[in-house]
mmCIF file with all atom_site columns, C-alpha atoms in Angstrom:
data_model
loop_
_atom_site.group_PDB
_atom_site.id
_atom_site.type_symbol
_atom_site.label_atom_id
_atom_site.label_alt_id
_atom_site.label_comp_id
_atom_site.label_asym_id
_atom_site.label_entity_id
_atom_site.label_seq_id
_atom_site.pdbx_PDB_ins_code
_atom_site.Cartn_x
_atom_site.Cartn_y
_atom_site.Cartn_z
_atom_site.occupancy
_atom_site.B_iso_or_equiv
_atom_site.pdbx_formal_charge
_atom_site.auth_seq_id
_atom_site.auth_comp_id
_atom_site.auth_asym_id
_atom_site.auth_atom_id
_atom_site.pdbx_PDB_model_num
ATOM 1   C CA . UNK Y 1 1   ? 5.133  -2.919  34.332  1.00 0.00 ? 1   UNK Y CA 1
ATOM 2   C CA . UNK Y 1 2   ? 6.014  -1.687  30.882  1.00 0.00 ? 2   UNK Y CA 1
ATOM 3   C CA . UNK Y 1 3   ? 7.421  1.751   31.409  1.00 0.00 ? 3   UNK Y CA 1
ATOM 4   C CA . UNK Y 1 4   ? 7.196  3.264   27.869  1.00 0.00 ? 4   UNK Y CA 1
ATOM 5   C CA . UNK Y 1 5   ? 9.324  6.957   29.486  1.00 0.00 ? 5   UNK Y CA 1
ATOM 6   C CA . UNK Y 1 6   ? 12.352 3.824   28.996  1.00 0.00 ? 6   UNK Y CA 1
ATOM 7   C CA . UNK Y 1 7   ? 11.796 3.556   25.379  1.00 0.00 ? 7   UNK Y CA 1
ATOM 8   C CA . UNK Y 1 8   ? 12.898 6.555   23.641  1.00 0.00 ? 8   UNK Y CA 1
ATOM 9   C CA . UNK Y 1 9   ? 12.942 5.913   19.967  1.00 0.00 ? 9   UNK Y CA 1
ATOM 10  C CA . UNK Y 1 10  ? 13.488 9.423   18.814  1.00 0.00 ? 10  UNK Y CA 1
ATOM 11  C CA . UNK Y 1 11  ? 16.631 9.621   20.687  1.00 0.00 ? 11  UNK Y CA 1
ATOM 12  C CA . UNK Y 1 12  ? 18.008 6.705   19.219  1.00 0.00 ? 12  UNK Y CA 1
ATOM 13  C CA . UNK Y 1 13  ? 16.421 6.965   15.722  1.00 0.00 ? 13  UNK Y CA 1
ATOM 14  C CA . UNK Y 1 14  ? 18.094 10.336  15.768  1.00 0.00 ? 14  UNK Y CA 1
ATOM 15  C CA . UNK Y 1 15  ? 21.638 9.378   16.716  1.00 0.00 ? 15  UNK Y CA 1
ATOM 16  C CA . UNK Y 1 16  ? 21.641 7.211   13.330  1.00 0.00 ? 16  UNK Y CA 1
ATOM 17  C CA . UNK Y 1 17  ? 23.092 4.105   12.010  1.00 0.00 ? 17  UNK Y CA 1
ATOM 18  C CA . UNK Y 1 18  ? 25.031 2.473   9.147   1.00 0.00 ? 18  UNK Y CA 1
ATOM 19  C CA . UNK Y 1 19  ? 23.563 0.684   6.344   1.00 0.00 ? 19  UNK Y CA 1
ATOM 20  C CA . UNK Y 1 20  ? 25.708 -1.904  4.103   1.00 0.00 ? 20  UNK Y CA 1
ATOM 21  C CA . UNK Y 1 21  ? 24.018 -1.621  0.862   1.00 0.00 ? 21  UNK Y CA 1
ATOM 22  C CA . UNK Y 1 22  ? 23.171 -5.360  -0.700  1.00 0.00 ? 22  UNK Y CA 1
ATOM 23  C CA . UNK Y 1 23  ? 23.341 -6.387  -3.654  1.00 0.00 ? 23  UNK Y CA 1
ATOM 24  C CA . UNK Y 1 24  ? 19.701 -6.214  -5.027  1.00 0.00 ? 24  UNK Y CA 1
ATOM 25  C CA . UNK Y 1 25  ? 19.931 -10.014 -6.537  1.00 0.00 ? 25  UNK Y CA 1
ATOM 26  C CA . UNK Y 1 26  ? 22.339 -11.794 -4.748  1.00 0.00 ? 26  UNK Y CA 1
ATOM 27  C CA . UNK Y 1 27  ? 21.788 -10.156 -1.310  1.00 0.00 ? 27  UNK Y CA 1
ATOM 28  C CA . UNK Y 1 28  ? 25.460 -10.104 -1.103  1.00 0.00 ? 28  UNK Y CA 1
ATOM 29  C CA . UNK Y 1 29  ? 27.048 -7.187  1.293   1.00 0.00 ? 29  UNK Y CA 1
ATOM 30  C CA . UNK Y 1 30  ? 28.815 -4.930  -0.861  1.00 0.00 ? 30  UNK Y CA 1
ATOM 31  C CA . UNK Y 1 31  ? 31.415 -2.072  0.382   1.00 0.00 ? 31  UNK Y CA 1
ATOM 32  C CA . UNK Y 1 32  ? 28.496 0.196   -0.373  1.00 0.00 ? 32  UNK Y CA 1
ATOM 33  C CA . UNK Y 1 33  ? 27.623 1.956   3.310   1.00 0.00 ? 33  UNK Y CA 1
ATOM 34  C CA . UNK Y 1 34  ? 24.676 4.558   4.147   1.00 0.00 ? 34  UNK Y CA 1
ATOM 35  C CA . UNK Y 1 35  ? 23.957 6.612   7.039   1.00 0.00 ? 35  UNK Y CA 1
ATOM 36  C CA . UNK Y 1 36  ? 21.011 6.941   7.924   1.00 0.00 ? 36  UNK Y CA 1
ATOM 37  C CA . UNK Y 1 37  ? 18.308 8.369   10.711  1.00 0.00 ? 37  UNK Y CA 1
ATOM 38  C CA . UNK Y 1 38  ? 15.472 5.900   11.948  1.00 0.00 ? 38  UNK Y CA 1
ATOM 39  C CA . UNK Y 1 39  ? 11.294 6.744   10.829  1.00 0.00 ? 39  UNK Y CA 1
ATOM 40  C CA . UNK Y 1 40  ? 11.049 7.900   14.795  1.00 0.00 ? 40  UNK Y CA 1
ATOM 41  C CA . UNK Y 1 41  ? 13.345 10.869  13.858  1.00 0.00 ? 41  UNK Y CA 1
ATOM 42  C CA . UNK Y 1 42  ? 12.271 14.041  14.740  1.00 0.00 ? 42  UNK Y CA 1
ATOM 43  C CA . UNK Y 1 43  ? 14.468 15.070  11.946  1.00 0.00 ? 43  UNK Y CA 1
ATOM 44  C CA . UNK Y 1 44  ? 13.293 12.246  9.762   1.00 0.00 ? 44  UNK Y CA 1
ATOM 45  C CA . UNK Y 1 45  ? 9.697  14.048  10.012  1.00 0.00 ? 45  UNK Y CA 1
ATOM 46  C CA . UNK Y 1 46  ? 11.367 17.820  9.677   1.00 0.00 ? 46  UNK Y CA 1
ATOM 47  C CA . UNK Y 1 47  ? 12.828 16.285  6.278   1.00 0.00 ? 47  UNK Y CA 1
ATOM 48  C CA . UNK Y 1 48  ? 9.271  14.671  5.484   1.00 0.00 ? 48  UNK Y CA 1
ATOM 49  C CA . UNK Y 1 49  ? 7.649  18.120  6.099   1.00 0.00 ? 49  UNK Y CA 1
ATOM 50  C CA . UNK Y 1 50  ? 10.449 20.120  4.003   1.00 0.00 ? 50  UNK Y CA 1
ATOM 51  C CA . UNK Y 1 51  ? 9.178  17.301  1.113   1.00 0.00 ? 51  UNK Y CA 1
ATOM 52  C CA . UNK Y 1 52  ? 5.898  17.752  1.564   1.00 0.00 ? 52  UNK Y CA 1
ATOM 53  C CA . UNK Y 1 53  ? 6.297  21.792  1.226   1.00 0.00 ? 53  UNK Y CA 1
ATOM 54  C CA . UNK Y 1 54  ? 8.313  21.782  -1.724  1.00 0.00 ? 54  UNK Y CA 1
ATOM 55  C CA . UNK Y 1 55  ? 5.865  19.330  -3.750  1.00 0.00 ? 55  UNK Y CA 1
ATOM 56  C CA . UNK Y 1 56  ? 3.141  21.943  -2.539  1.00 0.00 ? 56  UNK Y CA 1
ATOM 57  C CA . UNK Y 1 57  ? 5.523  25.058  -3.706  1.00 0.00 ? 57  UNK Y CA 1
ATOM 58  C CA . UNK Y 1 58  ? 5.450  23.719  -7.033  1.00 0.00 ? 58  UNK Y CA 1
ATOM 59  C CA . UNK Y 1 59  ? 3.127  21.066  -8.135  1.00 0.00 ? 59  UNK Y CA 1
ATOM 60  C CA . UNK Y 1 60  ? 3.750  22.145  -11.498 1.00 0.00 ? 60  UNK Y CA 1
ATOM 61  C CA . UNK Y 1 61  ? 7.132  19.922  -11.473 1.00 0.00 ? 61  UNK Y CA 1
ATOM 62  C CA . UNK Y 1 62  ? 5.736  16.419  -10.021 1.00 0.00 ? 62  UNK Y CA 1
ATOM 63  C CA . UNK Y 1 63  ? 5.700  13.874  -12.660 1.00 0.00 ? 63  UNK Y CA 1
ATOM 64  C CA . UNK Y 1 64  ? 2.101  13.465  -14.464 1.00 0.00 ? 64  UNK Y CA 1
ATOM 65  C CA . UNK Y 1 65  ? 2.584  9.696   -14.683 1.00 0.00 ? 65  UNK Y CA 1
ATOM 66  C CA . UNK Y 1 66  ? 1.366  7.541   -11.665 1.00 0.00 ? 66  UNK Y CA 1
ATOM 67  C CA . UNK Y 1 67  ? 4.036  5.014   -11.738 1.00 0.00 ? 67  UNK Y CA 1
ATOM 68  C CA . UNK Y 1 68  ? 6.711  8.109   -11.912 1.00 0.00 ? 68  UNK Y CA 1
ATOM 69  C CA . UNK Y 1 69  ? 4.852  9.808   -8.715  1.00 0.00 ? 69  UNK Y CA 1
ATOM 70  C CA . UNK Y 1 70  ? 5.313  6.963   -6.380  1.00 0.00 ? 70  UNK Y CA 1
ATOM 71  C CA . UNK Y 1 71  ? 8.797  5.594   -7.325  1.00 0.00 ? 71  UNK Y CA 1
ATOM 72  C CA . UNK Y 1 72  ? 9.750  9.364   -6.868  1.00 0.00 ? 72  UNK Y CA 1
ATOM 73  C CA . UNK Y 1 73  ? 7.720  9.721   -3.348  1.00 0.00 ? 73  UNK Y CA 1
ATOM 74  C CA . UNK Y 1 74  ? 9.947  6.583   -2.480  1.00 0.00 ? 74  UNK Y CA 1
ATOM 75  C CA . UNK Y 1 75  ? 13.180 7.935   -3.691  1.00 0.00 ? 75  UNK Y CA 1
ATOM 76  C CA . UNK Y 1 76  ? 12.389 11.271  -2.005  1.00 0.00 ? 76  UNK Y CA 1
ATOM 77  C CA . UNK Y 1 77  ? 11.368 9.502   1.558   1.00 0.00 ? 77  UNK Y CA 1
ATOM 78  C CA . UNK Y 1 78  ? 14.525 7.113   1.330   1.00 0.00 ? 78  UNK Y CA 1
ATOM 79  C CA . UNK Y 1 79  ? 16.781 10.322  0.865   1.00 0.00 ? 79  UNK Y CA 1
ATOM 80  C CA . UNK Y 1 80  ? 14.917 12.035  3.852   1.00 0.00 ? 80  UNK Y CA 1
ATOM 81  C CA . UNK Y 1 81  ? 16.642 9.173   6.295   1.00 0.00 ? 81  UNK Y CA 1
ATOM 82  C CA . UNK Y 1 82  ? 19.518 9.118   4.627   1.00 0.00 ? 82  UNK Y CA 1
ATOM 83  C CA . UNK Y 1 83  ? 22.890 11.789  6.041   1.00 0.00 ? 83  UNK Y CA 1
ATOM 84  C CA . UNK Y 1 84  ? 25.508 10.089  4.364   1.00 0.00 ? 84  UNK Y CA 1
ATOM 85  C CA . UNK Y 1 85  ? 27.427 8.007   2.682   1.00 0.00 ? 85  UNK Y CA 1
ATOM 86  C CA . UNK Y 1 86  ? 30.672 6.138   1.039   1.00 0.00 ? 86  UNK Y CA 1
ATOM 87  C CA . UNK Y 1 87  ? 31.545 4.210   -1.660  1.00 0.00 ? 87  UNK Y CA 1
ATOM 88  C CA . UNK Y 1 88  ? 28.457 5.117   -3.895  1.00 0.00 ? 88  UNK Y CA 1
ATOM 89  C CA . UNK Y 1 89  ? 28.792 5.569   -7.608  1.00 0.00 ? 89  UNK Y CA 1
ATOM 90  C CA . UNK Y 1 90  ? 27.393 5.322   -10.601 1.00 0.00 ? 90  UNK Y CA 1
ATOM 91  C CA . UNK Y 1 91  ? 28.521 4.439   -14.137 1.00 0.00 ? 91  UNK Y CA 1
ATOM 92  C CA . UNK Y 1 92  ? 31.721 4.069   -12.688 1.00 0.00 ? 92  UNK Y CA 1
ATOM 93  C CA . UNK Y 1 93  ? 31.734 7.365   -10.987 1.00 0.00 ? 93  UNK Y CA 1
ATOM 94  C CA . UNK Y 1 94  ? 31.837 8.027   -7.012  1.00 0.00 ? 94  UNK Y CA 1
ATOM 95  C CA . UNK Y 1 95  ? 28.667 10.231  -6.328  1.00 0.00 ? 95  UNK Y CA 1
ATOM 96  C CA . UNK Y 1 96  ? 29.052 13.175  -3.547  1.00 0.00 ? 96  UNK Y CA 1
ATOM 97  C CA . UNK Y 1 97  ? 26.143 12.479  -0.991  1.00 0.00 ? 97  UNK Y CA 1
ATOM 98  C CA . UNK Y 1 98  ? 23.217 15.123  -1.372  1.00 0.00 ? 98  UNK Y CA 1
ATOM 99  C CA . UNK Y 1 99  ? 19.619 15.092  -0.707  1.00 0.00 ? 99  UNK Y CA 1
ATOM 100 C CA . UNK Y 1 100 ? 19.239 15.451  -4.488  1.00 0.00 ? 100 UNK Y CA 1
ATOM 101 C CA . UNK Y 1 101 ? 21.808 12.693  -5.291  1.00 0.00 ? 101 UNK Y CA 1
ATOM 102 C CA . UNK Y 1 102 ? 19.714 10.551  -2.860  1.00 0.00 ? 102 UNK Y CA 1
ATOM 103 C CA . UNK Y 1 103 ? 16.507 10.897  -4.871  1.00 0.00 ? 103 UNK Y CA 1
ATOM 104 C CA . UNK Y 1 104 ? 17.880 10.356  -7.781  1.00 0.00 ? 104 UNK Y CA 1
ATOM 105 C CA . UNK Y 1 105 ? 19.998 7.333   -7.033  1.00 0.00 ? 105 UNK Y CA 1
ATOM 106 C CA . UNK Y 1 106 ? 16.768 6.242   -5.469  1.00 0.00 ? 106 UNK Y CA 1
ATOM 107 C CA . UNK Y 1 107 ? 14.857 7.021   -8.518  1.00 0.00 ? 107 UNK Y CA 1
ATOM 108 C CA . UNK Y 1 108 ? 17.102 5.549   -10.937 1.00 0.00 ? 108 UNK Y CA 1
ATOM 109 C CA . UNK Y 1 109 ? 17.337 2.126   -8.547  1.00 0.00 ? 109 UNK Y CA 1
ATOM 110 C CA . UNK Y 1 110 ? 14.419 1.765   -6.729  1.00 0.00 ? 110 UNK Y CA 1
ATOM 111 C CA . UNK Y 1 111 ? 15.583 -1.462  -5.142  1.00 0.00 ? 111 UNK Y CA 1
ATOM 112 C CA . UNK Y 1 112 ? 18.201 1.240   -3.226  1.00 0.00 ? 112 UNK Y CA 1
ATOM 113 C CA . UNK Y 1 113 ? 15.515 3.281   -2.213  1.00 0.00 ? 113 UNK Y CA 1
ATOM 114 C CA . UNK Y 1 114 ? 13.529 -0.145  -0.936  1.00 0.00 ? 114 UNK Y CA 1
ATOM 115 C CA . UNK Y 1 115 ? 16.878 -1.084  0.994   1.00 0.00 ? 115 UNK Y CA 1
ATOM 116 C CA . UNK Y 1 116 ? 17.119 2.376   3.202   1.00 0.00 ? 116 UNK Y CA 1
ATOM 117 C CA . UNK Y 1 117 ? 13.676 2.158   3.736   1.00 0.00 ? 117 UNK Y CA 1
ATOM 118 C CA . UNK Y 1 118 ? 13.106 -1.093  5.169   1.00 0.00 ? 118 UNK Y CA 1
ATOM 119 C CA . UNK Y 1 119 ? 16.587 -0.455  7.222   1.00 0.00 ? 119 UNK Y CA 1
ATOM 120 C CA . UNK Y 1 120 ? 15.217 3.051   8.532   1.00 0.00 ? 120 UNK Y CA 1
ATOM 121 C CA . UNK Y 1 121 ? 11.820 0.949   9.466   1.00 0.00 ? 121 UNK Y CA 1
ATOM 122 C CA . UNK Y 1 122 ? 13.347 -1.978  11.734  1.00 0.00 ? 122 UNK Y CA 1
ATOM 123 C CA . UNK Y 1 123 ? 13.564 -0.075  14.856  1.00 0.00 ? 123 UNK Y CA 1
ATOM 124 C CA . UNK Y 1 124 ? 16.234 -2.690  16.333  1.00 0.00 ? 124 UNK Y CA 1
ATOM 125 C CA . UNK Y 1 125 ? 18.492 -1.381  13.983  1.00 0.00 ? 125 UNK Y CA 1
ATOM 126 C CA . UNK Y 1 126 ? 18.541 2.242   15.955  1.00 0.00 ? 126 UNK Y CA 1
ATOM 127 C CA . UNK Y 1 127 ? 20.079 2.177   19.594  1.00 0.00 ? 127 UNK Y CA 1
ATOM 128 C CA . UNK Y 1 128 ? 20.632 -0.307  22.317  1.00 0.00 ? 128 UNK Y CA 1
ATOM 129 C CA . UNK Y 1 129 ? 17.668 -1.951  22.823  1.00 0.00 ? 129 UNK Y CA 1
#
């Protein structure tokens, strides 16, 4: 019998792991690393909800452009997984991890938003099995 009480993904989601970032091309690992909480995150869904609200708050600053909307709903649900990271910059400057840094790297490169989410997504990469 299957005992699903065994499987706790939120647990394990929550406790994190570490991304190597790839180059978007090549594929090649890069010294690039991201911490990051898995999509069964209780947190992960706090930091959704805490999205959600400020989009509501003030709808007056979403993008009017369709295109613009969803690369920045991707940006902003990449930097709700991610807690960290080193070895980030851009135009040749390191860039201090923030939830706002986050969406904006991820809006500026979508391909590193597409990265942390398909990471946060594979549940084998959270836990021990």
């Amino acid at each position: 019998m299957l005992d699903l009480a065994d499987i706790d993904l939120d647990a394990e989601a929550s406790r994190g792991a570490e991304m190597t970032i790839r180059h978007p091309k090549t594929a090649e690992a890069t010294d690039a690393k991201v911490r990051v909480i898995g999509q069964d995150s209780a947190q992960y869904r706090a930091n959704l909800r805490r999205i959600r609200d400020m989009v509501a708050a003030a709808p007056e600053k979403e993008p009017a452009d369709e295109d613009n909307q969803m690369l920045l709903a991707r940006a902003r649900n990449a930097a709700a997984a991610i807690t960290g990271w080193t070895n980030v910059g851009f135009g040749g400057a390191a860039i201090e991890f923030s939830f706002e840094a986050a969406v904006d790297l991820g809006t500026r490169r979508p391909w590193f938003a597409d990265q942390v989410l398909a990471f946060t997504a594979a549940r084998g990469n959270f836990g021990r099995g």
